[in-house]
Amino acid sequence: MAILSEYEEQPESIKKPFNAVLDTADPLKFLEKAFDFVAKETDLFKKESVVKEVNGLVRSVKEKVDGEEKKRKENTNGGGLKVESKRVKEESSSSKSVEVVKDQKMEEVKEDDDNKGLRAPNKGNGQDMEKYSWVQSLQEVTVTVPIPQGTKSRFIACDIKKNHLKVGLKGQPPILEGDFYKPVKVDDCFWSLEDQNAISILLTKQDQMEWWKCLVKGEPEIDTQKVEPESSKLGDLDPETRSTVEKMMFDQRQKQMGKPTSDEMQKEDILKKFMSEHPEMDFSRAKIN
């Protein structure tokens, strides 16, 4: 009797084992039986949070499986995935670079079309060519032609005419030859040897109210709307010339901003004044030419 009284009854859960066979072709059926067993034998499915808890469990197991699979692939490929990823990134970066260059070239072509192939002037409002360079003010043009160091002035050949320039070294083909963009005042032109390594030519324009687009005809032209004259030199001009230059500079800035020039503004003011003086007239079709 003592033996029977000391016997402890095992928990009810242990008395009811779960019997089910896992079919790898249909694992969800096994889970369904497992959930049915748990629902009958426990209060788990009476909890409001059961769905959330079960989903969290499934998500945790899924993340664990994915992590193990990723490690297995990395070990199998010996880092091949990283190499492939790097290659893809490089190709993507290269593709983006090509697109940027392509877009940049399209913008350059567009700008070139808008300016009809005109070049931007250098800092001296002229151009830097392969064998020489030139700069200008409204009154003068200065040309610089590099020559071998140590050249003496007696070896220089420079012929300046009203519409033509020819310069170089004696006994050799001219370094620069061509017809001027506009005529010059020959008597006010001269050349000099600078540091025995360059010929400097000063040309005085006949028309001192116009910017040259090129030094000699046939070479690329600059966009004179981008010329920026030094304002400090305006004080050296006579009042009439200075007024004209300031007007040109103002009109140039207005055109660059797409705004009306001084002449167009004056015409608009005249039209507005006339309209105010004649309210009985119809100006709906009036245009400023």
mmCIF file of N, CA, C and O in Angstrom, residues 4-5 25-27 45 58 70 76 79 91 120-121 129 145 149 162 164 182 184 212 219 226 236 265 271 281:
data_model
loop_
_atom_site.group_PDB
_atom_site.id
_atom_site.type_symbol
_atom_site.label_atom_id
_atom_site.label_comp_id
_atom_site.label_asym_id
_atom_site.label_seq_id
_atom_site.Cartn_x
_atom_site.Cartn_y
_atom_site.Cartn_z
ATOM 1 N N LEU A 4 1.899 2.237 -3.499
ATOM 2 C CA LEU A 4 0.835 2.864 -4.291
ATOM 3 C C LEU A 4 0.610 4.299 -3.877
ATOM 4 O O LEU A 4 0.352 5.168 -4.689
ATOM 5 N N SER A 5 0.688 4.565 -2.554
ATOM 6 C CA SER A 5 0.441 5.929 -2.094
ATOM 7 C C SER A 5 1.530 6.897 -2.521
ATOM 8 O O SER A 5 1.320 8.098 -2.633
ATOM 9 N N ALA A 25 6.170 16.285 -49.115
ATOM 10 C CA ALA A 25 5.491 16.835 -50.285
ATOM 11 C C ALA A 25 4.350 17.765 -49.883
ATOM 12 O O ALA A 25 3.888 18.576 -50.675
ATOM 13 N N ASP A 26 3.884 17.629 -48.623
ATOM 14 C CA ASP A 26 2.770 18.466 -48.145
ATOM 15 C C ASP A 26 3.010 18.831 -46.682
ATOM 16 O O ASP A 26 2.313 18.354 -45.784
ATOM 17 N N PRO A 27 4.010 19.679 -46.405
ATOM 18 C CA PRO A 27 4.340 20.013 -45.010
ATOM 19 C C PRO A 27 3.247 20.805 -44.313
ATOM 20 O O PRO A 27 3.127 20.754 -43.088
ATOM 21 N N PHE A 45 -4.989 28.969 -28.460
ATOM 22 C CA PHE A 45 -5.836 29.588 -29.482
ATOM 23 C C PHE A 45 -7.011 30.358 -28.886
ATOM 24 O O PHE A 45 -7.811 30.914 -29.630
ATOM 25 N N VAL A 58 6.717 32.036 -37.216
ATOM 26 C CA VAL A 58 6.990 31.645 -38.604
ATOM 27 C C VAL A 58 8.032 32.583 -39.227
ATOM 28 O O VAL A 58 8.960 32.148 -39.920
ATOM 29 N N LYS A 70 22.038 31.861 -47.161
ATOM 30 C CA LYS A 70 22.956 32.891 -47.658
ATOM 31 C C LYS A 70 24.402 32.521 -47.338
ATOM 32 O O LYS A 70 25.301 32.660 -48.186
ATOM 33 N N THR A 76 30.021 28.478 -50.884
ATOM 34 C CA THR A 76 30.123 27.722 -52.132
ATOM 35 C C THR A 76 30.786 28.533 -53.239
ATOM 36 O O THR A 76 31.628 28.050 -53.991
ATOM 37 N N GLY A 79 32.943 33.947 -52.339
ATOM 38 C CA GLY A 79 32.889 35.405 -52.468
ATOM 39 C C GLY A 79 32.495 35.856 -53.842
ATOM 40 O O GLY A 79 32.622 37.026 -54.175
ATOM 41 N N GLU A 91 29.465 48.552 -63.639
ATOM 42 C CA GLU A 91 28.781 48.731 -64.918
ATOM 43 C C GLU A 91 27.721 49.816 -64.817
ATOM 44 O O GLU A 91 27.544 50.623 -65.718
ATOM 45 N N ALA A 120 33.205 81.162 -77.277
ATOM 46 C CA ALA A 120 33.264 82.143 -76.193
ATOM 47 C C ALA A 120 34.615 82.850 -76.263
ATOM 48 O O ALA A 120 35.647 82.217 -76.501
ATOM 49 N N PRO A 121 34.662 84.155 -76.083
ATOM 50 C CA PRO A 121 35.941 84.881 -76.147
ATOM 51 C C PRO A 121 36.828 84.556 -74.958
ATOM 52 O O PRO A 121 36.353 84.111 -73.908
ATOM 53 N N MET A 129 44.525 80.980 -80.412
ATOM 54 C CA MET A 129 44.659 80.047 -81.519
ATOM 55 C C MET A 129 45.875 79.157 -81.315
ATOM 56 O O MET A 129 46.628 79.309 -80.350
ATOM 57 N N VAL A 145 52.360 86.590 -81.242
ATOM 58 C CA VAL A 145 52.804 85.425 -82.018
ATOM 59 C C VAL A 145 54.070 84.875 -81.377
ATOM 60 O O VAL A 145 55.133 85.497 -81.470
ATOM 61 N N GLN A 149 62.916 81.215 -78.706
ATOM 62 C CA GLN A 149 63.630 82.070 -77.760
ATOM 63 C C GLN A 149 64.956 82.543 -78.357
ATOM 64 O O GLN A 149 65.697 81.770 -78.966
ATOM 65 N N LYS A 162 46.087 97.689 -94.811
ATOM 66 C CA LYS A 162 44.761 98.122 -94.377
ATOM 67 C C LYS A 162 43.835 96.932 -94.121
ATOM 68 O O LYS A 162 43.086 96.918 -93.142
ATOM 69 N N HIS A 164 45.030 93.499 -94.595
ATOM 70 C CA HIS A 164 45.789 92.242 -94.673
ATOM 71 C C HIS A 164 46.952 92.244 -93.685
ATOM 72 O O HIS A 164 47.556 93.280 -93.426
ATOM 73 N N LYS A 182 38.056 93.458 -90.141
ATOM 74 C CA LYS A 182 37.688 94.815 -90.511
ATOM 75 C C LYS A 182 38.966 95.603 -90.795
ATOM 76 O O LYS A 182 40.043 95.245 -90.304
ATOM 77 N N VAL A 184 42.034 98.360 -90.758
ATOM 78 C CA VAL A 184 42.793 99.006 -89.685
ATOM 79 C C VAL A 184 43.414 100.302 -90.198
ATOM 80 O O VAL A 184 43.512 100.534 -91.408
ATOM 81 N N TRP A 212 35.378 92.959 -82.957
ATOM 82 C CA TRP A 212 35.739 92.009 -84.018
ATOM 83 C C TRP A 212 35.320 90.601 -83.602
ATOM 84 O O TRP A 212 35.504 90.185 -82.462
ATOM 85 N N GLU A 219 38.890 82.232 -89.851
ATOM 86 C CA GLU A 219 39.106 81.545 -88.590
ATOM 87 C C GLU A 219 37.800 81.551 -87.792
ATOM 88 O O GLU A 219 36.879 82.331 -88.081
ATOM 89 N N LYS A 226 29.174 87.988 -75.611
ATOM 90 C CA LYS A 226 29.819 87.581 -74.372
ATOM 91 C C LYS A 226 31.068 88.398 -74.072
ATOM 92 O O LYS A 226 31.787 88.105 -73.111
ATOM 93 N N ASP A 236 38.466 106.789 -70.018
ATOM 94 C CA ASP A 236 39.424 107.332 -70.980
ATOM 95 C C ASP A 236 38.753 107.770 -72.268
ATOM 96 O O ASP A 236 39.396 108.403 -73.121
ATOM 97 N N MET A 265 12.950 99.419 -75.409
ATOM 98 C CA MET A 265 12.299 100.031 -74.250
ATOM 99 C C MET A 265 11.800 101.442 -74.585
ATOM 100 O O MET A 265 10.718 101.848 -74.158
ATOM 101 N N LEU A 271 5.033 104.186 -77.346
ATOM 102 C CA LEU A 271 3.729 103.603 -77.631
ATOM 103 C C LEU A 271 2.781 103.773 -76.443
ATOM 104 O O LEU A 271 1.603 104.116 -76.623
ATOM 105 N N MET A 281 -8.660 105.050 -79.398
ATOM 106 C CA MET A 281 -8.139 104.169 -80.461
ATOM 107 C C MET A 281 -7.935 102.750 -79.931
ATOM 108 O O MET A 281 -7.712 102.517 -78.753
#
